[in-house]
Amino acid sequence: MQLADLRLRIDDRNALVHALQDVAGPDRVFTHPADLIAYEYDGCNFMAALPDLVVSPVSTDEVVGIVKVARRHHVPLIARGSGTGLSGGAITPIGGIIVSMAKMKRILHVDLDNRTAIVEPGVINLDVTNAVQAGGYFYAPDPSSQSACSIGGNVANNSGGVHTLAFGVTTNHVLGLEMVLADGSIVQLGGRGADAPGLDLVGVTVGSEGTLGIVTKVTIRLMRRREGVLTMLGIFPTIEQASQSVADIIASGIGPTSLEMIDRLTVEAVEPAIHAGLPLDAGAVLLIEVEGVREILAPSAGTIEALCRRNSARDVRTARSEEERHLYWAARKGAFGAMGRLAPNYYLHDAVVPRSQLPAIMHQVMEIARRNGIRVANVFHAGDGNLHPLIPYDAEAPGETARVMKASEEILAACVAVGGSISGEHGIGFEKNNYMSWIFGDADLEAQRRLKRSYDPDELMNPFKVFPTPVSCGELMVRRPPRLGATGLWI
Ligand SMILES: Cc1cc2nc3c(=O)[nH]c(=O)nc-3n(C[C@H](O)[C@H](O)[C@H](O)COP(=O)(O)OP(=O)(O)OC[C@H]3O[C@@H](n4cnc5c(N)ncnc54)[C@H](O)[C@@H]3O)c2cc1C
């Protein structure tokens, strides 16, 4: 089956537009191609699909109205936060209505005594920490995209971040949700306490990628900053030695909050942009952070240095000031953005392996790259075993895209073969839905599908995502000539 056969046919487009305008007003319903084009991609920049309409609600009631209109016209709805997702989760493979949550971005209530806050889904992740940090608090899940991505997108993708190793992923920090279901009803899931009676529908919703409903409020947990922080860089001749140090540091009993890998090709891209002092000839740099009471930091630093040196680190540095610490983090968090220096396009992967397999899988990734004649940059959450092999390429060079796709599949298969999985944090979306059968049996997938249908019997909420479909993401790969915004677009 071809995607073109499945493309939505809207019987009465004018009636649909007018009904949406009755709900959200004419200024927040977008139909002009020049507006729609901004919603054609998410951060996964090789798949593109134009929505039929975009609507931007400002309240839960408006979301209810939009859902009821879509249901009446039998048109799919795709919620969208900031569009930084990397698995094609917020695009519209068969068309439909994008519900942009960007205007629902208020922090509604902060309760520092109980360390919780209630926020709208469009609020930007970093804005939450900015709002509470004066009192010594922060919101823990911190994706590298935290200055752009929304809490709603984080909830949908169960996003992780550079401090996942110590603090966990989004699901560990969401207490309650308000969600509009496919029939237009509003449900309250969870609450403000540590546990809520009944089935754990917050747990079911976090990570469901917008396939169960549209989240309109999120009750989150806030955390208190610890007394001190120690940030170190280990400089290694090879990525395997850096990977071995990750395993050794964790085995030593020190509980780092972050263990981030930056390999040689990444340093090549990021150092000329950020000037963090990362050596261009290192095989890999490990960024290590430990937080806690001041007394434990100095001994931890000694142990970390000894373990890194045992794995042939040629240098181990400790940030001497807050500025230096920020510089190291700017290099890590700015890495994807700097990849434009290497090639006009990149394909960023997200897989996870048991941590003990890191040295072996790094070796395999490099071998796959060599066999397929491509380069791979590795910048990733090593402490979690969460890999991000990033393949820079030129979509215009004949045959290059096909080689990239082949290598990509081989990398994912290698991770699954060592007991890993096909996504560590970016979600499945439309990019990897057809790989779900690599890790789930028929009965497992059917149980998940039945759950989805019990929320959304007509399958109008973000269809063609997460579950295997008759069509693949390859069909949405951009085949037309490049134009502004299609290539050379870096987030
Ligand atoms: C440079 C860069 C670095 C990144 N680093 C990380 C990282 O370290 N860790 C990580 O986990 N991810 C990372 N990401 C991926 C991305 O930022 C996250 O997946 C993020 O959570 C997406 O948020 P968003 O608001 O952009 O969501 P979108 O891309 O807009 O949407 C993502 C999914 O959420 C759904 N959705 C959005 N809002 C709602 C809602 N209100 N209700 C229901 N469903 C909704 C959409 O339908 C879609 O399925 C990175 C991306 C980039 C570009």
Coordinates of C-alpha atoms and ligand atoms in Angstrom, one line a residue:
M1 CA 0.0 0.0 0.0
Q2 CA 1.2 3.5 -0.8
L3 CA 0.8 6.5 1.5
A4 CA -1.0 8.4 -1.3
D5 CA -3.8 5.8 -1.2
L6 CA -4.3 6.5 2.5
R7 CA -4.1 10.3 2.2
L8 CA -7.0 11.9 3.9
R9 CA -10.0 13.1 1.9
I10 CA -11.8 15.9 3.7
D11 CA -15.4 15.9 2.4
D12 CA -16.2 19.5 3.2
R13 CA -13.1 21.5 3.9
N14 CA -14.9 24.8 4.2
A15 CA -17.3 23.4 6.8
L16 CA -14.4 22.0 8.8
V17 CA -12.5 25.4 8.7
H18 CA -15.6 27.3 9.8
A19 CA -16.3 24.9 12.6
L20 CA -12.7 25.3 13.9
Q21 CA -12.9 29.0 13.6
D22 CA -16.1 29.0 15.7
V23 CA -14.1 27.3 18.4
A24 CA -10.7 29.1 18.2
G25 CA -11.5 32.3 16.3
P26 CA -10.3 33.0 12.7
D27 CA -6.8 34.2 13.8
R28 CA -5.8 30.8 15.3
V29 CA -6.9 28.6 12.5
F30 CA -4.2 28.4 9.8
T31 CA -4.9 27.1 6.3
H32 CA -2.5 29.0 4.0
P33 CA 0.3 26.8 2.6
A34 CA 2.8 29.4 3.7
D35 CA 1.7 28.8 7.3
L36 CA 1.2 25.0 7.0
I37 CA 4.8 24.5 5.7
A38 CA 6.2 25.4 9.2
Y39 CA 4.5 22.3 10.5
E40 CA 5.6 19.9 7.8
Y41 CA 8.6 18.6 9.8
D42 CA 9.6 18.0 13.3
G43 CA 13.2 17.7 14.4
C44 CA 13.5 14.4 12.4
N45 CA 14.3 16.4 9.3
F46 CA 14.2 13.8 6.6
M47 CA 10.4 13.1 6.8
A48 CA 7.9 15.7 5.6
A49 CA 4.1 15.7 5.4
L50 CA 1.9 18.8 5.1
P51 CA -1.0 19.0 7.5
D52 CA -4.4 20.1 6.1
L53 CA -5.0 22.6 8.9
V54 CA -3.3 24.0 12.0
V55 CA -5.2 25.2 15.0
S56 CA -3.7 26.8 18.1
P57 CA -6.0 26.6 21.2
V58 CA -5.5 28.7 24.3
S59 CA -7.6 26.6 26.8
T60 CA -8.8 23.1 27.6
D61 CA -12.3 24.1 26.5
E62 CA -11.0 25.0 23.1
V63 CA -9.2 21.7 22.9
V64 CA -12.5 20.0 23.7
G65 CA -14.2 22.0 20.9
I66 CA -11.5 21.1 18.4
V67 CA -11.6 17.4 19.3
K68 CA -15.4 17.4 18.8
V69 CA -15.2 19.1 15.4
A70 CA -12.5 16.7 14.3
R71 CA -14.6 13.7 15.4
R72 CA -17.7 15.0 13.5
H73 CA -15.6 15.3 10.4
H74 CA -13.6 12.1 11.0
V75 CA -10.3 13.9 10.7
P76 CA -7.1 12.9 12.6
L77 CA -5.6 15.2 15.3
I78 CA -1.9 15.5 16.0
A79 CA -0.9 17.4 19.1
R80 CA 2.3 19.4 18.7
G81 CA 4.5 21.1 21.3
S82 CA 7.6 22.7 19.9
G83 CA 8.3 20.3 17.1
T84 CA 11.7 19.3 18.3
G85 CA 10.8 15.6 18.4
L86 CA 13.3 13.3 16.6
S87 CA 11.0 10.4 15.6
G88 CA 8.4 12.1 13.3
G89 CA 5.9 12.0 16.1
A90 CA 4.3 15.4 15.4
I91 CA 4.0 15.1 11.6
T92 CA 0.9 14.2 9.7
P93 CA 1.6 11.2 7.4
I94 CA -1.9 11.0 6.0
G95 CA -2.8 14.7 6.7
G96 CA -5.2 16.0 9.4
I97 CA -5.3 18.8 11.9
I98 CA -2.2 19.8 13.9
V99 CA -3.2 21.1 17.3
S100 CA -0.4 23.4 18.2
M101 CA -0.1 23.6 22.0
A102 CA 2.4 26.5 21.9
K103 CA 0.0 29.1 23.2
M104 CA -1.0 27.1 26.2
K105 CA 2.3 27.9 28.1
R106 CA 1.3 29.3 31.5
I107 CA 2.8 28.1 34.7
L108 CA -0.5 27.9 36.6
H109 CA 0.5 27.2 40.1
V110 CA 3.8 26.7 42.0
D111 CA 3.7 25.0 45.5
L112 CA 7.3 25.0 46.8
D113 CA 6.2 23.7 50.2
N114 CA 5.0 20.5 48.5
R115 CA 7.5 20.7 45.7
T116 CA 5.0 20.6 42.9
A117 CA 3.8 22.8 40.0
I118 CA 0.9 22.7 37.6
V119 CA 1.8 23.8 34.1
E120 CA 0.2 24.0 30.7
P121 CA 1.6 21.6 28.1
G122 CA 3.1 24.2 25.9
V123 CA 5.4 25.6 28.5
I124 CA 9.1 25.3 27.6
N125 CA 11.0 22.9 29.8
L126 CA 13.7 25.3 30.8
D127 CA 11.1 28.0 31.7
V128 CA 10.0 25.8 34.6
T129 CA 13.4 25.7 36.2
N130 CA 13.9 29.4 35.5
A131 CA 10.7 30.1 37.3
V132 CA 11.7 28.3 40.5
Q133 CA 15.5 28.4 40.6
A134 CA 15.7 31.5 42.8
G135 CA 14.4 29.4 45.7
G136 CA 16.9 26.6 45.0
Y137 CA 14.5 24.4 43.1
F138 CA 14.5 22.8 39.6
Y139 CA 12.6 20.5 37.2
A140 CA 14.8 17.5 36.8
P141 CA 14.2 16.1 33.3
D142 CA 16.5 18.2 31.1
P143 CA 16.7 17.1 27.5
S144 CA 19.5 18.8 25.5
S145 CA 16.6 20.6 23.7
Q146 CA 15.3 22.0 27.0
S147 CA 15.4 25.6 25.9
A148 CA 13.0 24.7 23.1
C149 CA 11.0 21.6 23.8
S150 CA 7.6 21.7 25.7
I151 CA 6.5 19.8 28.8
G152 CA 3.6 18.3 26.7
G153 CA 6.1 16.9 24.2
N154 CA 8.3 15.6 27.1
V155 CA 5.3 13.9 28.6
A156 CA 4.3 12.3 25.3
N157 CA 7.8 11.0 24.6
N158 CA 8.7 10.3 28.2
S159 CA 11.8 12.3 27.5
G160 CA 15.1 11.9 29.3
G161 CA 18.1 14.2 29.6
V162 CA 21.6 14.7 30.7
H163 CA 20.7 14.1 34.3
T164 CA 18.5 11.0 33.8
L165 CA 21.2 8.8 35.3
A166 CA 20.5 10.2 38.7
F167 CA 17.0 11.6 38.5
G168 CA 15.1 9.4 36.0
V169 CA 13.0 10.3 33.0
T170 CA 9.8 12.3 32.7
T171 CA 7.6 9.6 34.1
N172 CA 9.4 9.8 37.4
H173 CA 8.5 13.5 37.7
V174 CA 4.8 13.7 36.6
L175 CA 2.2 13.3 39.3
G176 CA -1.0 14.2 37.5
L177 CA -2.4 15.0 34.1
E178 CA -5.5 16.6 32.6
M179 CA -6.2 15.1 29.2
V180 CA -8.9 15.5 26.5
L181 CA -10.0 12.2 25.1
A182 CA -11.1 11.4 21.5
D183 CA -14.8 11.8 22.5
G184 CA -14.2 15.3 23.9
S185 CA -14.4 14.3 27.5
I186 CA -11.8 15.7 30.0
V187 CA -10.2 13.3 32.4
Q188 CA -8.0 14.0 35.5
L189 CA -5.3 11.3 36.0
G190 CA -3.2 11.0 39.1
G191 CA -3.1 14.0 41.4
R192 CA -0.6 16.0 43.4
G193 CA 0.4 13.3 45.9
A194 CA 3.2 10.7 45.5
D195 CA 0.6 8.0 44.7
A196 CA -3.0 8.0 43.6
P197 CA -5.5 5.2 44.0
G198 CA -6.8 3.2 41.0
L199 CA -5.0 2.2 37.8
D200 CA -1.9 4.1 37.0
L201 CA -3.2 5.9 34.0
V202 CA -0.5 8.6 34.3
G203 CA 2.1 5.9 33.8
V204 CA 0.1 4.7 30.7
T205 CA -0.1 8.2 29.3
V206 CA 3.5 9.3 29.8
G207 CA 5.3 7.9 26.7
S208 CA 2.1 7.2 24.7
E209 CA 3.2 9.8 22.1
G210 CA -0.1 11.6 21.8
T211 CA -1.9 8.4 20.7
L212 CA -4.4 8.4 23.7
G213 CA -5.5 12.0 23.9
I214 CA -4.3 15.6 24.1
V215 CA -2.7 16.6 27.4
T216 CA -3.9 20.0 28.6
K217 CA -2.4 20.3 32.1
V218 CA 0.6 18.6 33.8
T219 CA 1.3 18.4 37.6
I220 CA 5.0 18.0 38.0
R221 CA 7.4 17.3 40.8
L222 CA 10.1 19.9 41.6
M223 CA 13.4 19.1 43.2
R224 CA 15.8 20.9 45.5
R225 CA 19.3 21.8 44.3
R226 CA 22.0 19.9 46.1
E227 CA 24.7 21.7 48.1
G228 CA 27.6 21.3 45.7
V229 CA 28.4 20.1 42.1
L230 CA 31.6 18.7 40.6
T231 CA 32.0 18.7 36.9
M232 CA 34.9 16.9 35.3
L233 CA 36.2 16.0 31.8
G234 CA 38.1 12.8 31.1
I235 CA 40.1 12.9 27.8
F236 CA 40.7 9.5 26.2
P237 CA 42.6 8.1 23.3
T238 CA 39.7 5.9 22.2
I239 CA 35.9 5.7 22.7
E240 CA 36.2 2.1 24.0
Q241 CA 38.4 3.3 26.8
A242 CA 36.0 6.1 27.7
S243 CA 33.1 3.6 27.6
Q244 CA 35.0 1.2 29.9
S245 CA 35.4 4.2 32.3
V246 CA 31.7 4.7 32.4
A247 CA 31.2 1.1 33.6
D248 CA 34.0 1.4 36.1
I249 CA 32.8 4.7 37.6
I250 CA 29.3 3.3 38.1
A251 CA 30.6 0.0 39.5
S252 CA 32.8 2.0 42.0
G253 CA 29.6 3.1 43.8
I254 CA 29.9 6.8 43.1
G255 CA 26.5 7.9 41.9
P256 CA 27.3 10.5 39.2
T257 CA 24.3 12.6 38.1
S258 CA 25.7 12.6 34.5
L259 CA 28.1 10.6 32.4
E260 CA 28.0 12.0 28.9
M261 CA 30.1 10.9 25.9
I262 CA 31.5 13.2 23.2
D263 CA 33.5 11.5 20.6
R264 CA 36.2 12.8 18.2
L265 CA 34.0 13.7 15.3
T266 CA 31.6 15.6 17.6
V267 CA 34.5 17.5 19.1
E268 CA 35.5 18.4 15.5
A269 CA 32.1 19.9 15.0
V270 CA 31.5 21.6 18.3
E271 CA 34.8 22.9 19.4
P272 CA 35.1 25.6 16.7
A273 CA 31.6 26.8 17.6
I274 CA 31.8 26.7 21.4
H275 CA 35.6 27.0 22.2
A276 CA 35.3 24.8 25.4
G277 CA 38.9 23.7 25.2
L278 CA 38.1 20.1 24.0
P279 CA 41.2 18.6 22.3
L280 CA 40.6 18.0 18.6
D281 CA 42.8 14.9 18.6
A282 CA 41.1 13.0 21.5
G283 CA 39.3 9.8 20.7
A284 CA 36.6 10.7 23.1
V285 CA 35.8 13.1 26.0
L286 CA 33.7 12.0 29.0
L287 CA 31.8 14.7 30.8
I288 CA 31.2 13.6 34.4
E289 CA 29.1 15.4 37.0
V290 CA 28.6 14.5 40.6
E291 CA 26.3 16.4 43.0
G292 CA 25.9 16.2 46.8
V293 CA 27.1 17.5 50.1
R294 CA 30.5 19.2 49.7
E295 CA 32.4 16.6 51.8
I296 CA 31.8 13.9 49.3
L297 CA 32.9 15.8 46.2
A298 CA 36.7 15.9 46.7
P299 CA 37.0 12.1 47.4
S300 CA 34.7 11.4 44.4
A301 CA 36.9 13.5 42.2
G302 CA 40.0 11.5 43.3
T303 CA 38.3 8.2 42.6
I304 CA 37.0 9.3 39.2
E305 CA 40.4 10.6 38.2
A306 CA 42.0 7.3 39.2
L307 CA 39.5 5.2 37.3
C308 CA 39.8 7.3 34.2
R309 CA 43.6 7.1 34.3
R310 CA 43.4 3.3 34.8
N311 CA 41.6 3.3 31.4
S312 CA 44.5 5.4 29.8
A313 CA 42.9 8.8 30.1
R314 CA 45.6 11.2 29.0
D315 CA 44.1 14.1 31.0
V316 CA 41.4 14.6 33.6
R317 CA 40.1 18.1 34.3
T318 CA 37.9 19.6 36.9
A319 CA 35.9 22.8 36.2
R320 CA 37.3 25.5 38.5
S321 CA 34.5 27.9 38.1
E322 CA 30.8 28.1 37.2
E323 CA 31.8 29.7 33.8
E324 CA 34.0 26.7 33.0
R325 CA 31.3 24.3 34.0
H326 CA 28.8 26.1 31.8
L327 CA 31.3 26.0 28.9
Y328 CA 31.6 22.2 29.2
W329 CA 27.8 21.8 29.2
A330 CA 27.5 24.2 26.3
A331 CA 29.7 21.9 24.3
R332 CA 27.6 18.9 25.2
K333 CA 24.2 20.5 24.7
G334 CA 25.3 22.4 21.6
A335 CA 26.7 19.4 19.8
F336 CA 23.7 18.5 17.6
G337 CA 23.4 22.1 16.6
A338 CA 27.0 22.2 15.5
M339 CA 26.7 19.2 13.2
G340 CA 25.9 21.5 10.3
R341 CA 29.6 22.1 10.1
L342 CA 30.1 18.5 9.1
A343 CA 27.5 18.0 6.4
P344 CA 24.2 19.5 5.2
N345 CA 22.0 16.7 6.7
Y346 CA 22.2 14.4 9.6
Y347 CA 20.3 11.3 10.8
L348 CA 20.3 11.1 14.6
H349 CA 19.7 7.7 16.2
D350 CA 18.4 6.8 19.6
A351 CA 18.9 3.3 20.9
V352 CA 19.7 1.8 24.2
V353 CA 21.9 -1.0 25.3
P354 CA 22.8 -2.6 28.7
R355 CA 25.6 -0.3 30.0
S356 CA 28.1 -3.2 30.2
Q357 CA 27.7 -3.6 26.4
L358 CA 28.9 0.0 25.7
P359 CA 32.5 -0.8 24.7
A360 CA 31.4 -3.7 22.4
I361 CA 28.6 -1.7 20.8
M362 CA 30.8 1.3 20.1
H363 CA 33.2 -1.0 18.3
Q364 CA 30.3 -2.4 16.3
V365 CA 28.9 1.1 15.4
M366 CA 32.3 2.1 14.0
E367 CA 32.6 -1.2 12.1
I368 CA 29.1 -0.6 10.6
A369 CA 30.1 2.9 9.6
R370 CA 33.3 1.7 7.9
R371 CA 31.5 -1.1 6.0
N372 CA 28.9 1.3 4.7
G373 CA 31.3 4.1 3.9
I374 CA 29.7 6.7 6.2
R375 CA 30.9 8.7 9.2
V376 CA 29.3 8.5 12.7
A377 CA 29.5 11.0 15.4
N378 CA 28.6 9.8 18.9
V379 CA 27.4 12.2 21.6
F380 CA 25.2 10.5 24.1
H381 CA 24.0 9.7 27.6
A382 CA 26.6 7.0 28.3
G383 CA 25.6 6.5 31.9
D384 CA 22.2 5.3 30.8
G385 CA 23.5 3.1 28.0
N386 CA 21.5 5.5 25.7
L387 CA 23.3 5.9 22.4
H388 CA 22.9 8.6 19.9
P389 CA 24.9 7.6 16.8
L390 CA 24.6 10.6 14.5
I391 CA 25.3 10.2 10.8
P392 CA 26.2 13.4 8.9
Y393 CA 25.4 13.1 5.2
D394 CA 24.5 14.9 2.1
A395 CA 21.0 14.0 0.9
E396 CA 21.9 15.4 -2.6
A397 CA 24.9 13.0 -3.1
P398 CA 23.8 10.0 -5.2
G399 CA 23.3 6.9 -3.2
E400 CA 24.3 8.4 0.1
T401 CA 20.8 8.4 1.7
A402 CA 20.4 4.7 0.9
R403 CA 23.7 3.9 2.6
V404 CA 22.8 6.0 5.6
M405 CA 19.4 4.2 6.0
K406 CA 21.1 0.8 5.6
A407 CA 23.7 1.6 8.2
S408 CA 21.0 3.0 10.5
E409 CA 19.1 -0.2 10.4
E410 CA 22.2 -2.3 11.1
I411 CA 23.0 -0.1 14.1
L412 CA 19.5 -0.6 15.6
A413 CA 19.7 -4.3 14.9
A414 CA 23.1 -4.6 16.7
C415 CA 21.7 -2.8 19.7
V416 CA 18.7 -5.1 19.9
A417 CA 21.0 -8.2 19.4
V418 CA 22.9 -7.3 22.6
G419 CA 19.7 -7.0 24.7
G420 CA 19.0 -3.3 24.0
S421 CA 16.0 -1.5 22.5
I422 CA 15.1 0.7 19.5
S423 CA 14.6 3.9 21.5
G424 CA 16.1 5.3 24.7
E425 CA 14.2 8.6 24.9
H426 CA 13.2 10.0 21.5
G427 CA 10.1 7.8 21.0
I428 CA 9.0 5.6 18.2
G429 CA 6.8 8.0 16.2
F430 CA 6.5 7.3 12.5
E431 CA 10.3 6.7 12.2
K432 CA 10.5 3.4 14.0
N433 CA 6.9 2.1 14.2
N434 CA 7.7 -0.8 11.9
Y435 CA 10.6 -1.9 14.1
M436 CA 8.3 -2.4 17.0
S437 CA 7.9 -6.1 16.0
W438 CA 11.7 -6.5 16.6
I439 CA 11.1 -6.1 20.3
F440 CA 7.5 -7.0 20.9
G441 CA 5.6 -10.3 20.1
D442 CA 2.2 -10.3 18.4
A443 CA 0.4 -10.6 21.7
D444 CA 2.4 -7.8 23.3
L445 CA 1.5 -5.5 20.4
E446 CA -2.1 -6.5 20.4
A447 CA -2.4 -5.7 24.1
Q448 CA -1.0 -2.2 23.4
R449 CA -3.3 -1.7 20.4
R450 CA -6.4 -2.8 22.5
L451 CA -5.5 -0.2 25.1
K452 CA -5.2 2.5 22.4
R453 CA -8.6 1.5 20.9
S454 CA -10.2 1.7 24.3
Y455 CA -9.2 5.4 24.5
D456 CA -9.6 6.2 20.8
P457 CA -11.9 3.7 19.0
D458 CA -11.8 5.6 15.7
E459 CA -8.0 5.9 15.8
L460 CA -8.1 9.7 15.2
M461 CA -5.4 10.6 17.8
N462 CA -2.0 10.7 16.1
P463 CA -2.7 7.8 13.8
F464 CA 0.2 5.8 12.1
K465 CA 2.5 6.4 15.1
V466 CA 4.1 3.9 17.4
F467 CA 2.2 0.8 16.1
P468 CA 3.4 -1.0 13.0
T469 CA 1.6 0.2 9.8
P470 CA 1.4 -1.0 6.2
V471 CA 3.6 2.0 5.2
S472 CA 7.1 3.0 6.3
C473 CA 8.8 6.3 7.0
G474 CA 10.8 5.7 3.9
E475 CA 7.8 6.8 1.9
L476 CA 7.8 10.2 3.6
M477 CA 11.4 10.8 2.9
V478 CA 11.8 14.0 1.0
R479 CA 12.3 13.2 -2.7
R480 CA 11.6 16.6 -4.1
P481 CA 14.3 19.2 -4.8
P482 CA 15.7 21.0 -1.7
R483 CA 14.2 24.3 -0.9
L484 CA 14.6 26.7 2.0
G485 CA 13.8 24.9 5.2
A486 CA 14.1 21.4 3.8
T487 CA 17.9 21.0 4.0
G488 CA 20.5 23.0 5.9
L489 CA 18.0 23.5 8.7
W490 CA 19.6 23.2 12.1
I491 CA 17.9 23.4 15.4
Ligands
LIG1 C1 18.9 19.4 19.6 C2 18.0 18.4 20.2 C3 18.4 17.7 21.4 C4 17.5 16.8 22.0 N1 17.9 16.2 23.1 C5 17.0 15.3 23.7 C6 17.4 14.7 25.0 O1 18.4 14.9 25.5 N2 16.5 13.8 25.5 C7 15.3 13.6 24.9 O2 14.5 12.8 25.5 N3 14.9 14.2 23.8 C8 15.7 15.0 23.1 N4 15.4 15.6 22.0 C9 14.1 15.3 21.3 C10 12.9 16.2 21.7 O3 13.4 17.5 22.1 C11 12.0 15.6 22.8 O4 11.4 14.4 22.3 C12 10.9 16.5 23.3 O5 10.2 15.9 24.4 C13 9.9 16.9 22.2 O6 9.1 18.0 22.7 P1 8.3 18.9 21.8 O7 7.6 19.9 22.6 O8 9.2 19.5 20.7 O9 7.3 17.9 21.1 P2 6.9 17.7 19.6 O10 8.0 17.4 18.7 O11 6.0 18.8 19.2 O12 6.0 16.4 19.8 C14 6.5 15.2 20.2 C15 5.4 14.2 20.5 O13 4.6 14.7 21.5 C16 3.2 14.7 21.1 N5 2.6 15.8 21.9 C17 3.1 17.1 22.0 N6 2.3 17.8 22.8 C18 1.3 17.0 23.3 C19 0.2 17.2 24.1 N7 0.0 18.3 24.7 N8 -0.6 16.1 24.3 C20 -0.4 14.9 23.7 N9 0.7 14.7 22.9 C21 1.5 15.7 22.7 C22 3.2 14.9 19.6 O14 2.1 14.5 19.0 C23 4.4 14.0 19.3 O15 4.0 12.7 19.2 C24 16.2 16.5 21.4 C25 15.9 17.2 20.2 C26 16.7 18.1 19.6 C27 16.3 18.8 18.3

